[in-house]
Amino acid sequence: MLDAGQQGYTTADGRRIGGVVMEMRNITLRFGGVVAIKDISFDIREGEIRAIIGPNGAGKSSMLNVISGFYHPQEGEMIYRGARRPPMKPYQVARQGIARTFQNIALFEGMTVLDNVMTGRLNHMKASILDQAFWWGRAQREEVENRKRAEEVIDFLEIQHIRKTPVGRLPYGLKKRVELARALVSEPKILLLDEPMAGMNVEEKEDMSRFILDVNDEFGTTIVLIEHDMGVVMDLSDRVVVMDYGKKIGDGTPAEVRANQEVIDAYLGVSHD
Amino acid sequence: MFYREAGDFKTSYADDSQTFPIAFDRYRYYAVLAVALGIIPFVITDYWASAILIPFLIYAIAAIGLNILTGYCGQVSLGTGGFMAVGAYTSYKLMTAFPGMDMVTVTLLSGAMTAMVGVMFGLPSLRIKGFYLAVATLAAQFFLVWLFNKVPWFYNYSASGQITAPERLLFGHAVTGPNAEAWVKYLFCLAFVFVLAWVARNLTRGAMGRQWMAIRDMDIAAEIIGVNPLRAKLSAFAVSSFYVGVAGALLFTVYLGAVEVGEAYGIQKSFLVLFMIIIGGLGSLFGSFAGAAFMVLLPVALKVLLVDTMGWDTALATHFQFVIVGGLIMFFLIVEPHGLARLWSLAKEKLRLWPFPH
């Protein structure tokens, strides 16, 4: 495993990976008697693409929900940007610069693509209710500024042609992309993607992979990714955490994880004779 | 033919987010304003004012208010009548306690008071949703009506238990009381409708409206992008109740003049306003107007048709009215569940292409 300390390192393809931005320490999450996550520790470095893989029910989504504040672990602590993070509500986590997408798309179906993306900018809009009511200076100015940012992301993800279409009318693949746009437009420090390629065909997967790499490359966004497609995971990620039955069974570069016997046994299911 | 987007280009984001992005819509809006301000005040009669125009304007405000809460923020409320009563009784207390206060201030303060009461009854919305919230607001409805009946202080210990609006002048003309002229009352209500509709439009097209709609469409996703559900829901309750309170105050001071709370602000009123927004279209300001117009005009139109034209007995016609209104509501909900606003936008979509088929 790469041990680069707090200084970080440069990857083979020339991307700069920084120090640890978030660290999970001995996280344990229980639902009644069921242990969803058992004593898991790992870290996330600035600028890297970090994958979490594992069979169904391994606790990957629970892990993401812990990071985004939906679940509060019974034990362990989270260190975010050098400080211990107290238990937070999801909207507070969002304001700390952690955005996410969902496994089953969670878009606002009644709103247009543009409005959906604009909701991602809500944390950057501070105009008072009076300003907004009368569409005065600040409200109007913020609307235009944030619209510019929204349009940049819309351009970036190539969804210009549907910006005024209600999301409910879009096909699945585009919805996934709109959801990514909504998360991205908030300029997150860490972007959590829960199975961004679930249910996509090869072409859509290729598009999405390209976007994920571009996002990481262009904005330097740290990405935590849950994915089932092993090919995708191995190609995209810098480091991989492998979970099984709530425990961590592997952690390292894709090559290291691929060579880990426990991981092979538990997840890849490749026979070894 | 004339209704076209083509060639109507926007060169700035500010232009693109304006209220009426399509030129034809804009001109139509100016035309409506011109008629409302330039023609109607001069030709208005008492009958037109009290049968159609003033109730339409007042209910339009109430419908916009409820639409903000239910249509935009997704919180069902059956307490509209009770909140209107809060507006009415606040205006009554203000008018009798401070005879010098002008009616605009009285009405706005009534709205503010209702907003506070609305926020209080909105607190349960953080825990309960859907039908259960509807029941909680229903409790607010009954509680408020009971309160205004039970505590004599609210109706200044009058023997009848009624409240009566004293005469108040605005720019030298009576707006309330028996001597108020139709055109003054009409313009007074119109001014409120104009400003409040504009404010509602501003709120719903900007950050506030997106928060509300995000909560409506998927509250979990709204939270994950940083919407504080507490603030979003309570602000919707506050703004909505403000509108409803203003409508309740105007209904009492300008329209009815004298009010008995259970009769004027009972549960029927809650349902009436709810019907307006359902028939008009949830989550649409135009729908609020359309729904209010529909529910105000329909009884009048039926009366004209049945009693004046077909010569039916008045009592019979009144009863048939209920049947017909009920039937029409069901018909509408089956044919177009998204209301008149949806029909309108479908018509506009067709118009864009007309006279070409594609």
XYZ file of C-alpha atoms in Angstrom:
631
model
C 0.000 0.000 0.000
C 1.101 3.521 -0.761
C 2.260 5.240 2.338
C 2.783 8.838 1.445
C 2.094 10.484 4.795
C 0.363 13.819 5.004
C 2.333 15.250 2.107
C 0.555 13.246 -0.522
C 1.961 11.954 -3.768
C 1.631 12.177 -7.514
C -0.052 9.375 -9.419
C 1.340 7.656 -12.470
C -0.886 9.763 -14.719
C 0.324 12.945 -13.110
C -2.595 13.802 -10.799
C -1.741 15.301 -7.471
C -3.101 13.449 -4.449
C -3.011 15.471 -1.254
C -3.118 14.691 2.449
C -5.913 12.980 4.328
C -9.106 15.022 4.161
C -11.375 12.616 5.972
C -10.606 9.755 8.267
C -12.971 7.143 9.624
C -11.795 5.686 12.912
C -13.246 2.423 14.225
C -16.740 3.099 12.984
C -19.374 0.685 14.255
C -23.005 1.045 13.225
C -25.774 -1.129 14.626
C -29.474 -1.340 13.887
C -30.803 -3.037 16.979
C -29.044 -6.373 17.002
C -27.814 -6.161 13.432
C -24.295 -4.904 12.994
C -24.181 -3.108 9.663
C -20.633 -1.789 10.008
C -18.122 -3.384 12.335
C -15.076 -1.439 13.485
C -14.064 0.018 10.163
C -11.248 2.504 9.696
C -10.033 4.068 6.505
C -9.041 7.426 5.185
C -9.829 9.545 2.167
C -7.135 11.666 0.588
C -7.656 14.960 -1.082
C -8.112 14.652 -4.814
C -8.290 10.893 -5.014
C -10.961 8.586 -6.313
C -11.702 6.202 -3.500
C -13.877 3.202 -4.211
C -15.828 1.156 -1.702
C -16.717 -2.287 -2.990
C -18.226 -5.415 -1.559
C -21.045 -7.900 -2.094
C -24.662 -6.941 -1.544
C -25.390 -6.157 2.066
C -21.761 -5.586 2.917
C -22.521 -2.191 4.417
C -21.246 0.064 1.634
C -24.318 2.259 1.402
C -24.527 2.375 5.194
C -20.975 3.685 5.182
C -21.951 6.433 2.768
C -24.985 7.234 4.885
C -22.725 7.560 7.911
C -20.518 10.004 6.041
C -23.467 12.058 4.830
C -25.104 12.165 8.242
C -28.188 9.985 7.738
C -26.902 7.405 10.207
C -25.010 8.080 13.364
C -22.544 5.356 14.304
C -22.635 4.050 17.865
C -18.871 3.849 18.069
C -15.919 5.455 16.413
C -15.231 8.911 15.171
C -14.882 10.821 11.948
C -12.072 13.295 11.415
C -12.938 15.816 8.745
C -10.277 18.285 7.674
C -8.279 17.833 10.842
C -11.096 18.090 13.354
C -13.396 15.547 14.937
C -16.828 15.855 13.399
C -19.695 15.970 15.894
C -22.946 14.183 15.011
C -24.604 16.242 12.317
C -27.817 16.419 10.379
C -27.546 15.745 6.634
C -28.089 19.390 5.700
C -25.263 20.433 8.005
C -22.980 17.858 6.396
C -23.927 19.279 3.014
C -22.932 22.749 4.169
C -19.526 21.383 5.133
C -18.889 20.588 1.517
C -19.943 16.960 1.190
C -22.339 16.244 -1.669
C -23.744 12.940 -2.812
C -25.892 11.077 -5.268
C -28.189 8.183 -4.487
C -28.382 4.608 -5.661
C -32.025 5.126 -6.625
C -32.138 8.541 -8.158
C -33.341 11.202 -5.739
C -34.150 14.119 -7.997
C -36.966 16.630 -7.699
C -39.253 15.191 -10.340
C -41.596 18.149 -10.563
C -38.853 20.656 -11.325
C -36.915 21.317 -14.498
C -33.325 20.183 -14.940
C -32.167 23.756 -14.488
C -34.116 24.164 -11.247
C -32.781 20.858 -9.988
C -29.239 21.959 -10.666
C -29.944 25.357 -9.132
C -31.061 23.687 -5.892
C -27.479 22.492 -5.625
C -26.483 26.152 -5.292
C -28.879 26.876 -2.428
C -26.050 26.885 0.084
C -24.421 29.687 -1.845
C -27.524 31.865 -1.845
C -27.846 34.081 1.182
C -30.368 36.742 0.180
C -32.923 37.491 2.884
C -36.576 36.713 2.406
C -37.341 40.410 1.911
C -34.755 40.710 -0.845
C -36.253 37.660 -2.462
C -39.831 38.842 -2.048
C -39.148 42.051 -3.917
C -36.465 40.605 -6.202
C -34.111 43.297 -5.003
C -30.379 43.718 -5.478
C -28.960 40.750 -3.694
C -31.584 38.197 -4.651
C -31.384 39.096 -8.313
C -27.598 39.274 -8.308
C -27.266 35.903 -6.623
C -29.715 34.342 -9.014
C -27.623 35.437 -11.989
C -24.274 34.510 -10.426
C -25.428 31.084 -9.411
C -27.131 30.570 -12.722
C -23.735 31.080 -14.336
C -22.195 28.373 -12.169
C -25.122 26.082 -12.842
C -24.760 26.621 -16.578
C -21.054 25.791 -16.394
C -21.825 22.437 -14.843
C -24.683 21.871 -17.275
C -22.233 22.491 -20.113
C -19.649 20.280 -18.501
C -22.015 17.329 -18.221
C -23.504 17.971 -21.656
C -27.118 18.353 -20.624
C -27.751 21.780 -22.170
C -30.457 20.494 -24.492
C -32.695 19.377 -21.630
C -32.214 22.250 -19.213
C -35.848 23.333 -19.302
C -37.302 19.826 -19.336
C -39.026 18.561 -16.193
C -36.853 15.819 -14.714
C -39.766 13.396 -14.516
C -39.778 13.129 -18.298
C -36.106 12.173 -18.684
C -34.718 8.692 -19.310
C -32.739 6.956 -16.597
C -29.234 7.647 -17.849
C -29.853 11.374 -18.142
C -31.407 11.496 -14.698
C -28.226 10.026 -13.279
C -26.282 12.747 -15.029
C -28.591 15.481 -13.729
C -28.156 14.129 -10.227
C -24.395 14.286 -10.664
C -24.771 17.860 -11.898
C -26.802 18.805 -8.845
C -24.169 17.365 -6.519
C -21.300 18.870 -8.481
C -22.662 22.381 -8.737
C -22.403 22.859 -4.982
C -18.604 22.736 -5.414
C -18.167 19.933 -2.891
C -14.881 19.040 -1.232
C -15.934 15.419 -1.232
C -18.381 13.909 -3.683
C -20.057 10.651 -2.683
C -21.412 8.570 -5.547
C -23.630 5.636 -4.638
C -23.556 3.259 -7.608
C -23.449 5.930 -10.303
C -23.513 3.302 -13.028
C -26.160 0.928 -11.726
C -28.538 -0.126 -14.467
C -26.672 1.542 -17.311
C -25.648 0.095 -20.629
C -22.025 0.019 -21.743
C -22.194 3.294 -23.590
C -23.793 5.128 -20.671
C -21.226 3.599 -18.338
C -18.439 4.881 -20.534
C -19.965 8.351 -20.540
C -20.369 8.338 -16.799
C -16.820 7.071 -16.235
C -15.533 9.854 -18.418
C -17.494 12.419 -16.445
C -16.235 11.082 -13.134
C -12.641 11.246 -14.307
C -13.180 14.709 -15.781
C -14.731 15.999 -12.579
C -11.818 14.683 -10.569
C -9.307 16.021 -13.030
C -10.792 19.416 -13.727
C -12.131 20.457 -10.332
C -9.797 18.326 -8.207
C -12.856 16.976 -6.406
C -12.287 14.092 -4.025
C -14.615 11.283 -5.012
C -15.855 8.365 -2.959
C -17.506 5.806 -5.146
C -19.563 2.693 -4.571
C -19.754 0.497 -7.626
C -20.448 -3.098 -8.563
C -18.814 -3.137 -11.969
C -15.322 -4.379 -11.129
C -13.859 -3.235 -14.414
C -15.014 0.294 -13.751
C -13.737 0.281 -10.191
C -10.334 -1.028 -11.138
C -9.970 1.478 -13.964
C -11.206 4.563 -12.171
C -10.120 4.395 -8.593
C -6.837 5.237 -6.930
C -7.528 3.199 -3.832
C -10.191 0.680 -2.931
C -11.788 -0.347 0.364
C -13.325 -3.807 0.291
C -16.110 -4.630 2.705
C -17.841 -7.891 3.492
C -20.505 -8.453 6.156
C -19.778 -5.046 7.634
C -16.079 -5.661 8.031
C -13.176 -4.266 6.084
C -11.298 -7.063 4.398
C -9.039 -5.122 2.103
C -7.689 -1.640 1.473
C -5.195 -0.508 -1.130
C -4.600 0.188 -4.790
C -6.692 -1.768 -7.272
C -3.721 -4.026 -8.007
C -3.165 -4.771 -4.346
C -6.832 -5.444 -3.737
C -7.023 -7.675 -6.759
C -4.162 -9.744 -5.384
C -5.605 -9.974 -1.866
C -6.649 -13.571 -1.257
C -9.376 -12.668 1.249
C -10.937 -10.289 -1.234
C -10.848 -12.895 -3.962
C -12.529 -15.388 -1.685
C -15.196 -13.054 -0.443
C -16.104 -11.002 -3.394
C -14.626 -11.793 -6.751
C -15.443 -15.434 -6.362
C -12.600 -16.504 -8.614
C -11.703 -20.109 -7.973
C -8.193 -20.674 -6.768
C -6.661 -24.067 -7.024
C -49.775 32.294 -34.974
C -48.884 35.062 -32.549
C -47.935 32.893 -29.632
C -44.301 32.158 -30.409
C -41.092 31.551 -28.590
C -39.110 31.486 -31.800
C -37.108 34.643 -32.328
C -37.636 35.694 -28.740
C -34.040 35.309 -27.631
C -32.666 36.050 -24.212
C -29.154 37.392 -23.889
C -28.824 37.423 -20.130
C -29.764 35.108 -17.290
C -31.733 37.910 -15.667
C -33.906 38.144 -18.767
C -34.345 34.414 -18.868
C -35.650 34.227 -15.315
C -38.232 36.975 -15.700
C -41.850 36.367 -14.892
C -43.176 36.176 -18.417
C -40.353 34.959 -20.650
C -42.547 34.837 -23.736
C -43.296 38.212 -25.276
C -46.924 37.423 -26.021
C -47.541 36.459 -22.380
C -46.027 39.732 -21.318
C -48.287 41.790 -23.578
C -51.328 39.834 -22.441
C -50.401 40.545 -18.849
C -50.129 44.265 -19.571
C -53.485 44.125 -21.312
C -55.114 42.459 -18.301
C -53.579 45.088 -16.041
C -54.801 47.878 -18.276
C -58.352 46.527 -18.222
C -58.249 45.914 -14.469
C -56.988 49.406 -13.716
C -58.225 51.519 -16.604
C -61.668 50.191 -17.406
C -63.198 48.144 -14.612
C -63.050 50.835 -11.869
C -65.133 53.148 -14.065
C -67.819 50.692 -15.036
C -68.023 48.627 -11.871
C -71.445 48.252 -10.260
C -72.313 47.105 -6.766
C -73.633 43.825 -8.086
C -70.496 43.011 -10.040
C -68.260 44.045 -7.194
C -69.986 42.045 -4.487
C -71.006 39.028 -6.542
C -67.864 38.470 -8.552
C -64.910 40.813 -8.519
C -64.177 41.369 -4.844
C -64.682 37.745 -3.741
C -62.567 36.669 -6.693
C -59.714 38.978 -5.700
C -59.863 38.015 -2.031
C -60.061 34.290 -2.703
C -57.222 34.615 -5.195
C -55.019 35.840 -2.338
C -56.131 32.972 -0.106
C -55.585 30.479 -2.928
C -52.085 31.794 -3.620
C -51.379 31.453 0.088
C -52.573 27.875 0.325
C -50.869 27.045 -2.955
C -47.529 28.182 -1.536
C -47.956 25.773 1.346
C -49.620 22.838 -0.389
C -48.718 23.254 -4.037
C -45.139 24.456 -3.667
C -44.042 23.007 -0.349
C -46.226 19.899 -0.310
C -47.702 20.411 3.159
C -51.430 19.725 3.170
C -53.485 22.146 5.221
C -57.148 22.081 6.161
C -56.798 25.038 8.491
C -57.239 27.813 5.933
C -60.585 28.942 7.355
C -59.163 29.182 10.852
C -56.163 31.155 9.664
C -58.436 33.504 7.736
C -60.318 34.022 10.985
C -57.061 34.964 12.700
C -56.559 37.640 10.043
C -60.115 38.884 10.410
C -60.064 39.084 14.208
C -56.638 40.715 14.234
C -57.858 43.388 11.856
C -60.991 43.858 13.968
C -58.994 44.245 17.171
C -56.567 46.636 15.493
C -59.331 48.732 13.950
C -61.167 49.079 17.244
C -58.088 49.551 19.430
C -56.298 51.988 17.103
C -58.969 53.930 15.197
C -56.276 56.076 13.559
C -54.427 53.206 11.952
C -54.806 53.111 8.177
C -56.256 50.073 6.506
C -53.114 49.049 4.638
C -51.196 48.769 7.906
C -54.097 46.995 9.581
C -54.286 44.441 6.800
C -50.547 43.845 6.680
C -50.345 43.454 10.454
C -53.240 40.997 10.321
C -51.212 39.007 7.830
C -48.159 39.145 10.081
C -50.157 37.952 13.085
C -51.566 35.065 11.063
C -48.053 34.211 9.907
C -46.977 33.798 13.519
C -49.993 31.644 14.354
C -49.359 29.651 11.177
C -45.776 28.955 12.176
C -46.985 27.724 15.535
C -49.377 25.261 13.955
C -46.748 24.408 11.373
C -44.342 23.053 13.953
C -45.887 19.545 13.900
C -45.132 19.373 10.150
C -41.558 18.495 11.034
C -42.700 15.214 12.486
C -45.836 14.358 10.591
C -46.639 14.275 6.919
C -49.492 13.909 4.490
C -52.864 12.945 5.887
C -51.653 13.170 9.445
C -50.578 16.760 8.940
C -53.948 17.451 7.340
C -55.601 16.213 10.514
C -53.313 18.371 12.656
C -54.240 21.467 10.655
C -57.880 20.429 10.867
C -57.460 20.583 14.629
C -56.102 24.119 14.193
C -59.219 25.000 12.215
C -61.606 23.835 14.923
C -59.504 25.194 17.741
C -59.274 28.679 16.253
C -62.990 28.926 15.506
C -63.768 27.691 19.009
C -61.331 30.216 20.479
C -62.882 33.181 18.683
C -66.326 32.055 19.775
C -65.382 31.310 23.325
C -63.258 34.285 24.364
C -65.417 37.440 24.376
C -62.336 39.687 24.288
C -61.878 38.825 20.614
C -65.306 40.251 19.671
C -65.106 43.108 22.179
C -67.857 41.581 24.338
C -70.538 42.400 21.790
C -73.906 40.866 22.622
C -74.329 39.104 19.295
C -70.839 37.600 19.287
C -70.368 39.150 15.860
C -67.637 41.487 14.774
C -68.495 44.501 12.629
C -66.003 46.527 10.655
C -66.176 50.244 11.465
C -65.839 52.762 8.659
C -62.265 53.625 7.715
C -61.057 56.044 5.089
C -58.154 55.716 2.734
C -57.147 58.834 0.772
C -60.478 60.369 1.751
C -62.612 57.490 0.490
C -64.344 54.946 2.678
C -62.860 51.465 2.162
C -64.822 49.696 4.865
C -68.244 50.114 6.369
C -71.622 50.476 4.644
C -70.706 53.681 2.811
C -67.712 52.264 0.946
C -68.165 52.501 -2.790
C -67.666 49.516 -5.051
C -64.768 50.940 -7.020
C -62.819 51.889 -3.881
C -63.180 48.417 -2.422
C -62.269 46.902 -5.751
C -59.109 48.960 -6.169
C -58.090 48.338 -2.562
C -58.309 44.573 -3.044
C -56.731 44.759 -6.469
C -53.699 46.551 -5.053
C -53.187 43.774 -2.518
C -53.637 41.085 -5.144
C -51.191 42.777 -7.478
C -48.421 43.196 -4.910
C -48.931 39.838 -3.216
C -49.051 37.912 -6.493
C -45.866 39.619 -7.604
C -44.157 38.788 -4.318
C -45.348 35.197 -4.546
C -43.930 34.968 -8.033
C -40.586 36.343 -6.842
C -40.429 33.932 -3.947
C -41.335 30.918 -6.022
C -38.940 31.595 -8.878
C -35.935 32.127 -6.615
C -34.003 30.292 -3.929
C -36.919 30.178 -1.502
C -39.251 28.540 -3.996
C -36.654 25.959 -4.943
C -36.246 25.026 -1.302
C -39.976 24.568 -0.947
C -40.285 22.519 -4.101
C -37.284 20.419 -3.129
C -38.991 19.590 0.165
C -42.199 18.817 -1.705
C -40.649 16.542 -4.298
C -38.255 14.597 -2.067
C -37.440 15.770 1.407
C -34.470 13.414 1.891
C -32.769 14.671 -1.239
C -33.538 18.235 -0.201
C -31.746 17.663 3.057
C -28.726 16.176 1.357
C -28.193 19.281 -0.726
C -28.300 21.443 2.365
C -31.934 22.484 2.783
C -32.807 22.833 6.432
C -36.247 21.182 6.500
C -37.280 23.071 9.621
C -36.652 26.459 8.086
C -38.054 25.539 4.688
C -41.323 24.195 6.068
C -41.816 26.925 8.636
C -41.078 29.659 6.114
C -43.697 28.118 3.839
C -46.167 28.093 6.729
C -45.312 31.703 7.571
C -45.611 33.071 4.040
C -48.697 31.022 3.304
C -50.419 32.084 6.506
C -49.536 35.707 5.816
C -51.439 35.518 2.532
C -54.331 33.641 4.071
C -54.466 36.142 6.933
C -54.568 39.090 4.552
C -57.357 37.379 2.625
C -59.272 36.705 5.852
C -58.884 40.318 6.945
C -60.056 41.666 3.585
C -62.973 39.252 3.512
C -64.129 40.661 6.820
C -63.292 44.356 6.518
C -63.985 45.025 2.866
C -66.345 42.324 1.695
C -68.597 41.042 4.480
C -68.413 43.938 6.922
C -69.921 41.854 9.720
C -68.854 38.362 10.588
C -69.817 35.464 12.808
C -66.764 33.268 12.991
C -68.268 29.791 12.655
C -70.314 30.875 9.693
C -67.752 32.851 7.714
C -64.564 30.999 8.601
C -65.760 27.475 9.195
C -64.388 24.291 7.732
C -66.294 24.943 4.481
C -63.954 27.836 3.845
C -60.932 25.595 4.228
C -62.372 23.190 1.696
C -63.428 25.967 -0.636
C -59.871 27.304 -0.872
C -58.486 23.781 -1.137
C -60.872 23.072 -4.036
C -59.695 26.271 -5.683
C -56.074 25.223 -5.752
C -56.822 21.634 -6.712
C -59.061 22.686 -9.576
C -56.801 25.569 -10.518
C -53.590 23.614 -10.320
C -51.202 22.822 -7.488
C -47.911 24.632 -7.641
C -49.071 27.278 -10.078
C -49.850 30.924 -9.431
C -51.982 31.102 -12.512
C -53.833 28.095 -11.146
C -54.635 29.989 -7.954
C -56.323 32.710 -9.985
C -58.056 30.254 -12.271
C -59.325 28.184 -9.360
C -60.580 31.235 -7.482
C -62.335 32.504 -10.592
C -63.876 29.096 -11.222
C -65.223 28.643 -7.714
C -66.517 32.221 -7.491
C -68.014 32.339 -10.951
C -69.596 28.926 -11.042
C -72.375 29.573 -8.482
C -73.128 32.940 -10.075
C -73.194 31.454 -13.544
C -75.428 28.604 -12.404
C -77.807 31.008 -10.725
C -78.052 33.102 -13.847
C -78.597 30.007 -15.920
C -81.062 28.145 -13.686
C -83.053 30.907 -12.000
C -82.928 33.816 -14.399
C -82.905 31.947 -17.678
C -84.711 28.687 -16.980
C -87.007 30.076 -14.314
C -86.295 27.517 -11.594
C -87.234 28.033 -8.005
C -84.366 29.754 -6.145
C -84.195 27.172 -3.348
C -84.163 24.299 -5.808
C -81.459 26.005 -7.844
C -79.335 26.554 -4.743
C -79.476 22.871 -3.921
C -78.767 21.835 -7.464
C -75.795 24.114 -7.377
C -74.141 21.872 -4.803
C -74.752 18.816 -6.950
C -73.408 20.483 -10.055
C -70.357 21.974 -8.371
C -69.532 18.614 -6.807
C -70.009 16.835 -10.109
C -67.850 19.329 -11.947
C -65.072 19.001 -9.410
C -65.043 15.234 -9.880
C -65.194 15.631 -13.639
C -62.234 17.976 -13.563
C -60.167 15.790 -11.324
C -60.703 12.804 -13.592
C -60.119 14.616 -16.872
C -57.251 16.820 -15.761
C -55.850 16.021 -12.342
C -53.323 18.816 -12.654
C -56.011 21.419 -12.868
C -56.881 24.378 -15.021
C -53.281 25.573 -15.044
C -52.293 22.386 -16.845
C -55.094 22.790 -19.387
C -53.888 26.322 -19.935
C -50.277 25.266 -20.511
C -51.402 22.477 -22.848
C -53.393 25.038 -24.795
C -50.322 27.239 -24.946
C -48.181 24.384 -26.189
C -50.690 23.753 -28.954
C -50.820 27.452 -29.727
C -47.083 27.579 -30.224
C -47.385 25.289 -33.193
C -50.743 26.436 -34.512
C -51.706 26.411 -37.336
C -49.165 23.713 -38.152
C -49.808 20.196 -36.909
C -46.200 19.546 -35.797
